[in-house]
PDB file of C-alpha atoms in Angstrom:
ATOM      1  CA  UNK A 895      -7.674  -3.492   7.690  1.00 39.00           C
ATOM      2  CA  UNK A 896      -7.467  -1.406   4.538  1.00 40.00           C
ATOM      3  CA  UNK A 897      -4.469  -1.710   2.229  1.00 46.00           C
ATOM      4  CA  UNK A 898      -2.857  -3.985   4.840  1.00 60.00           C
ATOM      5  CA  UNK A 899      -2.464  -0.911   7.041  1.00 76.00           C
ATOM      6  CA  UNK A 900      -4.611   0.757   9.661  1.00 89.00           C
ATOM      7  CA  UNK A 901      -8.086   2.184   9.095  1.00 92.00           C
ATOM      8  CA  UNK A 902      -8.932   5.732  10.088  1.00 94.00           C
ATOM      9  CA  UNK A 903     -11.431   6.469  12.830  1.00 96.00           C
ATOM     10  CA  UNK A 904     -14.514   8.469  11.826  1.00 96.00           C
ATOM     11  CA  UNK A 905     -13.711  11.069  14.492  1.00 96.00           C
ATOM     12  CA  UNK A 906     -10.302  11.673  12.928  1.00 96.00           C
ATOM     13  CA  UNK A 907     -11.974  12.370   9.564  1.00 96.00           C
ATOM     14  CA  UNK A 908     -14.369  14.787  11.296  1.00 95.00           C
ATOM     15  CA  UNK A 909     -11.438  16.503  13.019  1.00 96.00           C
ATOM     16  CA  UNK A 910      -9.724  16.822   9.637  1.00 96.00           C
ATOM     17  CA  UNK A 911     -12.824  18.391   8.093  1.00 95.00           C
ATOM     18  CA  UNK A 912     -12.939  20.908  10.950  1.00 94.00           C
ATOM     19  CA  UNK A 913      -9.289  21.769  10.279  1.00 95.00           C
ATOM     20  CA  UNK A 914      -9.900  22.046   6.543  1.00 94.00           C
ATOM     21  CA  UNK A 915     -13.011  24.234   6.715  1.00 92.00           C
ATOM     22  CA  UNK A 916     -12.930  25.694  10.191  1.00 81.00           C
ATOM     23  CA  UNK A 917     -11.031  28.487  11.774  1.00 79.00           C
ATOM     24  CA  UNK A 918     -10.514  26.937  15.191  1.00 89.00           C
ATOM     25  CA  UNK A 919      -7.282  24.943  14.764  1.00 95.00           C
ATOM     26  CA  UNK A 920      -3.791  25.374  13.311  1.00 96.00           C
ATOM     27  CA  UNK A 921      -2.807  21.730  12.663  1.00 97.00           C
ATOM     28  CA  UNK A 922      -3.497  18.178  13.760  1.00 98.00           C
ATOM     29  CA  UNK A 923      -1.510  15.070  14.623  1.00 98.00           C
ATOM     30  CA  UNK A 924      -2.766  11.579  13.772  1.00 97.00           C
ATOM     31  CA  UNK A 925      -1.293   8.462  15.321  1.00 95.00           C
ATOM     32  CA  UNK A 926      -1.935   4.768  15.603  1.00 94.00           C
ATOM     33  CA  UNK A 927      -3.940   3.032  18.270  1.00 94.00           C
ATOM     34  CA  UNK A 928      -2.011   0.761  20.630  1.00 93.00           C
ATOM     35  CA  UNK A 929      -3.008  -2.312  18.593  1.00 93.00           C
ATOM     36  CA  UNK A 930      -1.973  -0.615  15.306  1.00 91.00           C
ATOM     37  CA  UNK A 931      -5.455  -1.231  13.854  1.00 93.00           C
ATOM     38  CA  UNK A 932      -6.689   2.370  13.570  1.00 95.00           C
ATOM     39  CA  UNK A 933      -5.406   5.867  12.954  1.00 96.00           C
ATOM     40  CA  UNK A 934      -6.828   8.351  15.418  1.00 97.00           C
ATOM     41  CA  UNK A 935      -6.518  12.001  16.323  1.00 98.00           C
ATOM     42  CA  UNK A 936      -3.681  12.498  18.803  1.00 97.00           C
ATOM     43  CA  UNK A 937      -3.706  16.295  19.011  1.00 98.00           C
ATOM     44  CA  UNK A 938      -5.496  19.313  17.578  1.00 97.00           C
ATOM     45  CA  UNK A 939      -3.619  22.575  18.017  1.00 97.00           C
ATOM     46  CA  UNK A 940      -5.995  25.438  18.895  1.00 97.00           C
ATOM     47  CA  UNK A 941      -5.941  28.449  16.573  1.00 94.00           C
ATOM     48  CA  UNK A 942      -3.441  31.167  17.452  1.00 95.00           C
ATOM     49  CA  UNK A 943      -4.404  34.245  15.446  1.00 92.00           C
ATOM     50  CA  UNK A 944      -1.223  36.067  16.505  1.00 95.00           C
ATOM     51  CA  UNK A 945       1.237  33.405  15.330  1.00 95.00           C
ATOM     52  CA  UNK A 946       2.791  33.467  11.875  1.00 93.00           C
ATOM     53  CA  UNK A 947       2.755  30.405   9.654  1.00 92.00           C
ATOM     54  CA  UNK A 948       6.457  29.881  10.441  1.00 93.00           C
ATOM     55  CA  UNK A 949       5.760  30.040  14.196  1.00 96.00           C
ATOM     56  CA  UNK A 950       2.946  27.505  13.864  1.00 96.00           C
ATOM     57  CA  UNK A 951       5.279  25.255  11.877  1.00 96.00           C
ATOM     58  CA  UNK A 952       7.902  25.462  14.640  1.00 97.00           C
ATOM     59  CA  UNK A 953       5.244  24.540  17.193  1.00 97.00           C
ATOM     60  CA  UNK A 954       4.393  21.487  15.077  1.00 97.00           C
ATOM     61  CA  UNK A 955       8.067  20.510  14.856  1.00 97.00           C
ATOM     62  CA  UNK A 956       8.424  20.757  18.636  1.00 97.00           C
ATOM     63  CA  UNK A 957       5.581  18.274  19.096  1.00 97.00           C
ATOM     64  CA  UNK A 958       7.118  15.529  16.939  1.00 97.00           C
ATOM     65  CA  UNK A 959       8.083  12.601  19.199  1.00 96.00           C
ATOM     66  CA  UNK A 960      11.382  10.800  18.688  1.00 95.00           C
ATOM     67  CA  UNK A 961       9.912   7.362  19.411  1.00 95.00           C
ATOM     68  CA  UNK A 962       6.534   7.379  17.665  1.00 95.00           C
ATOM     69  CA  UNK A 963       5.538   7.422  13.993  1.00 95.00           C
ATOM     70  CA  UNK A 964       2.581   9.630  13.097  1.00 95.00           C
ATOM     71  CA  UNK A 965       0.940  11.784  10.475  1.00 97.00           C
ATOM     72  CA  UNK A 966       0.455  15.529  10.725  1.00 97.00           C
ATOM     73  CA  UNK A 967      -1.806  17.766   8.666  1.00 97.00           C
ATOM     74  CA  UNK A 968      -0.755  21.386   8.378  1.00 96.00           C
ATOM     75  CA  UNK A 969      -2.458  24.173   6.359  1.00 94.00           C
ATOM     76  CA  UNK A 970       0.668  25.735   4.848  1.00 90.00           C
ATOM     77  CA  UNK A 971       0.118  29.289   3.587  1.00 89.00           C
ATOM     78  CA  UNK A 972       2.570  31.613   1.876  1.00 89.00           C
ATOM     79  CA  UNK A 973       2.879  34.795  -0.167  1.00 89.00           C
ATOM     80  CA  UNK A 974       3.992  34.471  -3.781  1.00 88.00           C
ATOM     81  CA  UNK A 975       6.492  36.885  -5.326  1.00 86.00           C
ATOM     82  CA  UNK A 976       3.957  38.113  -7.909  1.00 86.00           C
ATOM     83  CA  UNK A 977       1.597  39.042  -5.078  1.00 86.00           C
ATOM     84  CA  UNK A 978      -1.232  37.110  -3.532  1.00 89.00           C
ATOM     85  CA  UNK A 979      -1.651  34.381  -0.973  1.00 89.00           C
ATOM     86  CA  UNK A 980      -1.440  30.647  -1.692  1.00 90.00           C
ATOM     87  CA  UNK A 981      -2.007  27.660   0.499  1.00 89.00           C
ATOM     88  CA  UNK A 982      -1.737  23.895   0.560  1.00 91.00           C
ATOM     89  CA  UNK A 983      -3.030  21.413   3.065  1.00 93.00           C
ATOM     90  CA  UNK A 984       0.137  19.400   3.689  1.00 94.00           C
ATOM     91  CA  UNK A 985       0.346  15.881   5.060  1.00 96.00           C
ATOM     92  CA  UNK A 986       3.541  14.969   6.859  1.00 96.00           C
ATOM     93  CA  UNK A 987       4.593  11.366   7.478  1.00 96.00           C
ATOM     94  CA  UNK A 988       6.802  11.438  10.561  1.00 97.00           C
ATOM     95  CA  UNK A 989       8.808   8.227  10.933  1.00 96.00           C
ATOM     96  CA  UNK A 990      11.713   8.841  13.335  1.00 96.00           C
ATOM     97  CA  UNK A 991      14.497   6.292  13.611  1.00 93.00           C
ATOM     98  CA  UNK A 992      13.565   5.712  17.257  1.00 93.00           C
ATOM     99  CA  UNK A 993      10.107   4.287  16.572  1.00 94.00           C
ATOM    100  CA  UNK A 994       9.261   0.591  16.447  1.00 92.00           C
ATOM    101  CA  UNK A 995       9.573  -1.300  13.171  1.00 93.00           C
ATOM    102  CA  UNK A 996       5.887  -2.274  13.260  1.00 91.00           C
ATOM    103  CA  UNK A 997       4.925   1.414  13.517  1.00 91.00           C
ATOM    104  CA  UNK A 998       7.050   2.200  10.472  1.00 92.00           C
ATOM    105  CA  UNK A 999       5.487  -0.606   8.462  1.00 92.00           C
ATOM    106  CA  UNK A1000       1.877   0.149   9.401  1.00 92.00           C
ATOM    107  CA  UNK A1001       2.322   3.882   8.866  1.00 91.00           C
ATOM    108  CA  UNK A1002       3.837   3.344   5.415  1.00 90.00           C
ATOM    109  CA  UNK A1003       1.112   0.914   4.365  1.00 91.00           C
ATOM    110  CA  UNK A1004      -1.635   3.287   5.605  1.00 92.00           C
ATOM    111  CA  UNK A1005      -0.493   6.447   3.830  1.00 91.00           C
ATOM    112  CA  UNK A1006      -2.351   5.988   0.523  1.00 89.00           C
ATOM    113  CA  UNK A1007      -5.562   5.001   2.311  1.00 90.00           C
ATOM    114  CA  UNK A1008      -5.309   7.980   4.648  1.00 93.00           C
ATOM    115  CA  UNK A1009      -4.727  10.450   1.800  1.00 92.00           C
ATOM    116  CA  UNK A1010      -7.869   9.143   0.084  1.00 91.00           C
ATOM    117  CA  UNK A1011      -9.912   9.593   3.241  1.00 93.00           C
ATOM    118  CA  UNK A1012      -8.562  13.093   3.889  1.00 94.00           C
ATOM    119  CA  UNK A1013      -9.849  14.741   0.737  1.00 93.00           C
ATOM    120  CA  UNK A1014      -8.091  17.980  -0.029  1.00 92.00           C
ATOM    121  CA  UNK A1015      -4.579  17.270   1.222  1.00 92.00           C
ATOM    122  CA  UNK A1016      -1.913  18.217  -1.298  1.00 88.00           C
ATOM    123  CA  UNK A1017      -0.822  15.474  -3.663  1.00 82.00           C
ATOM    124  CA  UNK A1018       2.796  15.971  -2.639  1.00 82.00           C
ATOM    125  CA  UNK A1019       3.513  15.249   0.981  1.00 88.00           C
ATOM    126  CA  UNK A1020       6.468  15.506   3.312  1.00 93.00           C
ATOM    127  CA  UNK A1021       8.290  12.367   4.435  1.00 94.00           C
ATOM    128  CA  UNK A1022      10.422  13.081   7.509  1.00 96.00           C
ATOM    129  CA  UNK A1023      12.544  11.072   9.901  1.00 95.00           C
ATOM    130  CA  UNK A1024      14.426  13.856  11.690  1.00 95.00           C
ATOM    131  CA  UNK A1025      14.106  17.582  12.352  1.00 95.00           C
ATOM    132  CA  UNK A1026      16.341  18.433   9.410  1.00 94.00           C
ATOM    133  CA  UNK A1027      13.637  17.074   7.094  1.00 96.00           C
ATOM    134  CA  UNK A1028      11.192  19.610   8.552  1.00 96.00           C
ATOM    135  CA  UNK A1029      13.106  22.826   7.888  1.00 95.00           C
ATOM    136  CA  UNK A1030      10.525  25.572   7.249  1.00 93.00           C
ATOM    137  CA  UNK A1031      12.403  27.316   4.430  1.00 92.00           C
ATOM    138  CA  UNK A1032      13.127  24.034   2.633  1.00 93.00           C
ATOM    139  CA  UNK A1033       9.478  22.969   2.828  1.00 92.00           C
ATOM    140  CA  UNK A1034       8.342  26.442   1.705  1.00 90.00           C
ATOM    141  CA  UNK A1035      10.667  26.320  -1.287  1.00 90.00           C
ATOM    142  CA  UNK A1036       9.456  22.847  -2.277  1.00 90.00           C
ATOM    143  CA  UNK A1037       5.718  23.399  -1.965  1.00 88.00           C
ATOM    144  CA  UNK A1038       5.786  26.821  -3.615  1.00 88.00           C
ATOM    145  CA  UNK A1039       8.149  25.609  -6.343  1.00 87.00           C
ATOM    146  CA  UNK A1040      10.400  28.527  -5.452  1.00 84.00           C
ATOM    147  CA  UNK A1041       7.684  31.136  -5.992  1.00 84.00           C
ATOM    148  CA  UNK A1042       7.174  32.102  -2.343  1.00 87.00           C
ATOM    149  CA  UNK A1043       8.473  35.350  -0.901  1.00 86.00           C
ATOM    150  CA  UNK A1044      11.589  34.722   1.159  1.00 75.00           C
ATOM    151  CA  UNK A1045      12.982  31.693  -0.679  1.00 67.00           C
TER     152      UNK A1045
END
C-alpha cells in the first residue's frame, strides 16, 4: 500500500483522464474496494449537455451515500464578474459520519497519493461530511475567491 492508504487502480486513472480531457462525462466517483486495498471507479456520470453546472453539482450531491466514504472529481466551471469562463477540476473527499472508521482512516491516508496520481486536480479540495458542506454557492464562492458571477 502507498502512504499507508489504498493504491489506485489503473482503470480509475484512465477514467480520470477521460473526464479531464474528454467530453463524455460530467463527474466521477471513486471508492474503496471491499478489502480497502485499492481505490476504484464507482461511477462515471454521462455527459448531459443540457444541464447547468449547478444542476450537475446537485446530481453529484444526490449520489453521495450516507454510509460510505469516497472521493469525487468534478470539473467545476463558472463565469467571472470581469467576463470570461474559468474552471477547476475539484476533488471532493466525502466522509459521512455514518461510514465505518476504517473507511475514514484509509480514505484520509490515501488522499495525498490520489491527488498525485490524478494530475490536474485543483490544489485546494473540498472535505465534506454532510450535505451542508456541499452547498453549491459556498463552494463557488470559495473556489472562485469571490470572483464568480452570482456570489
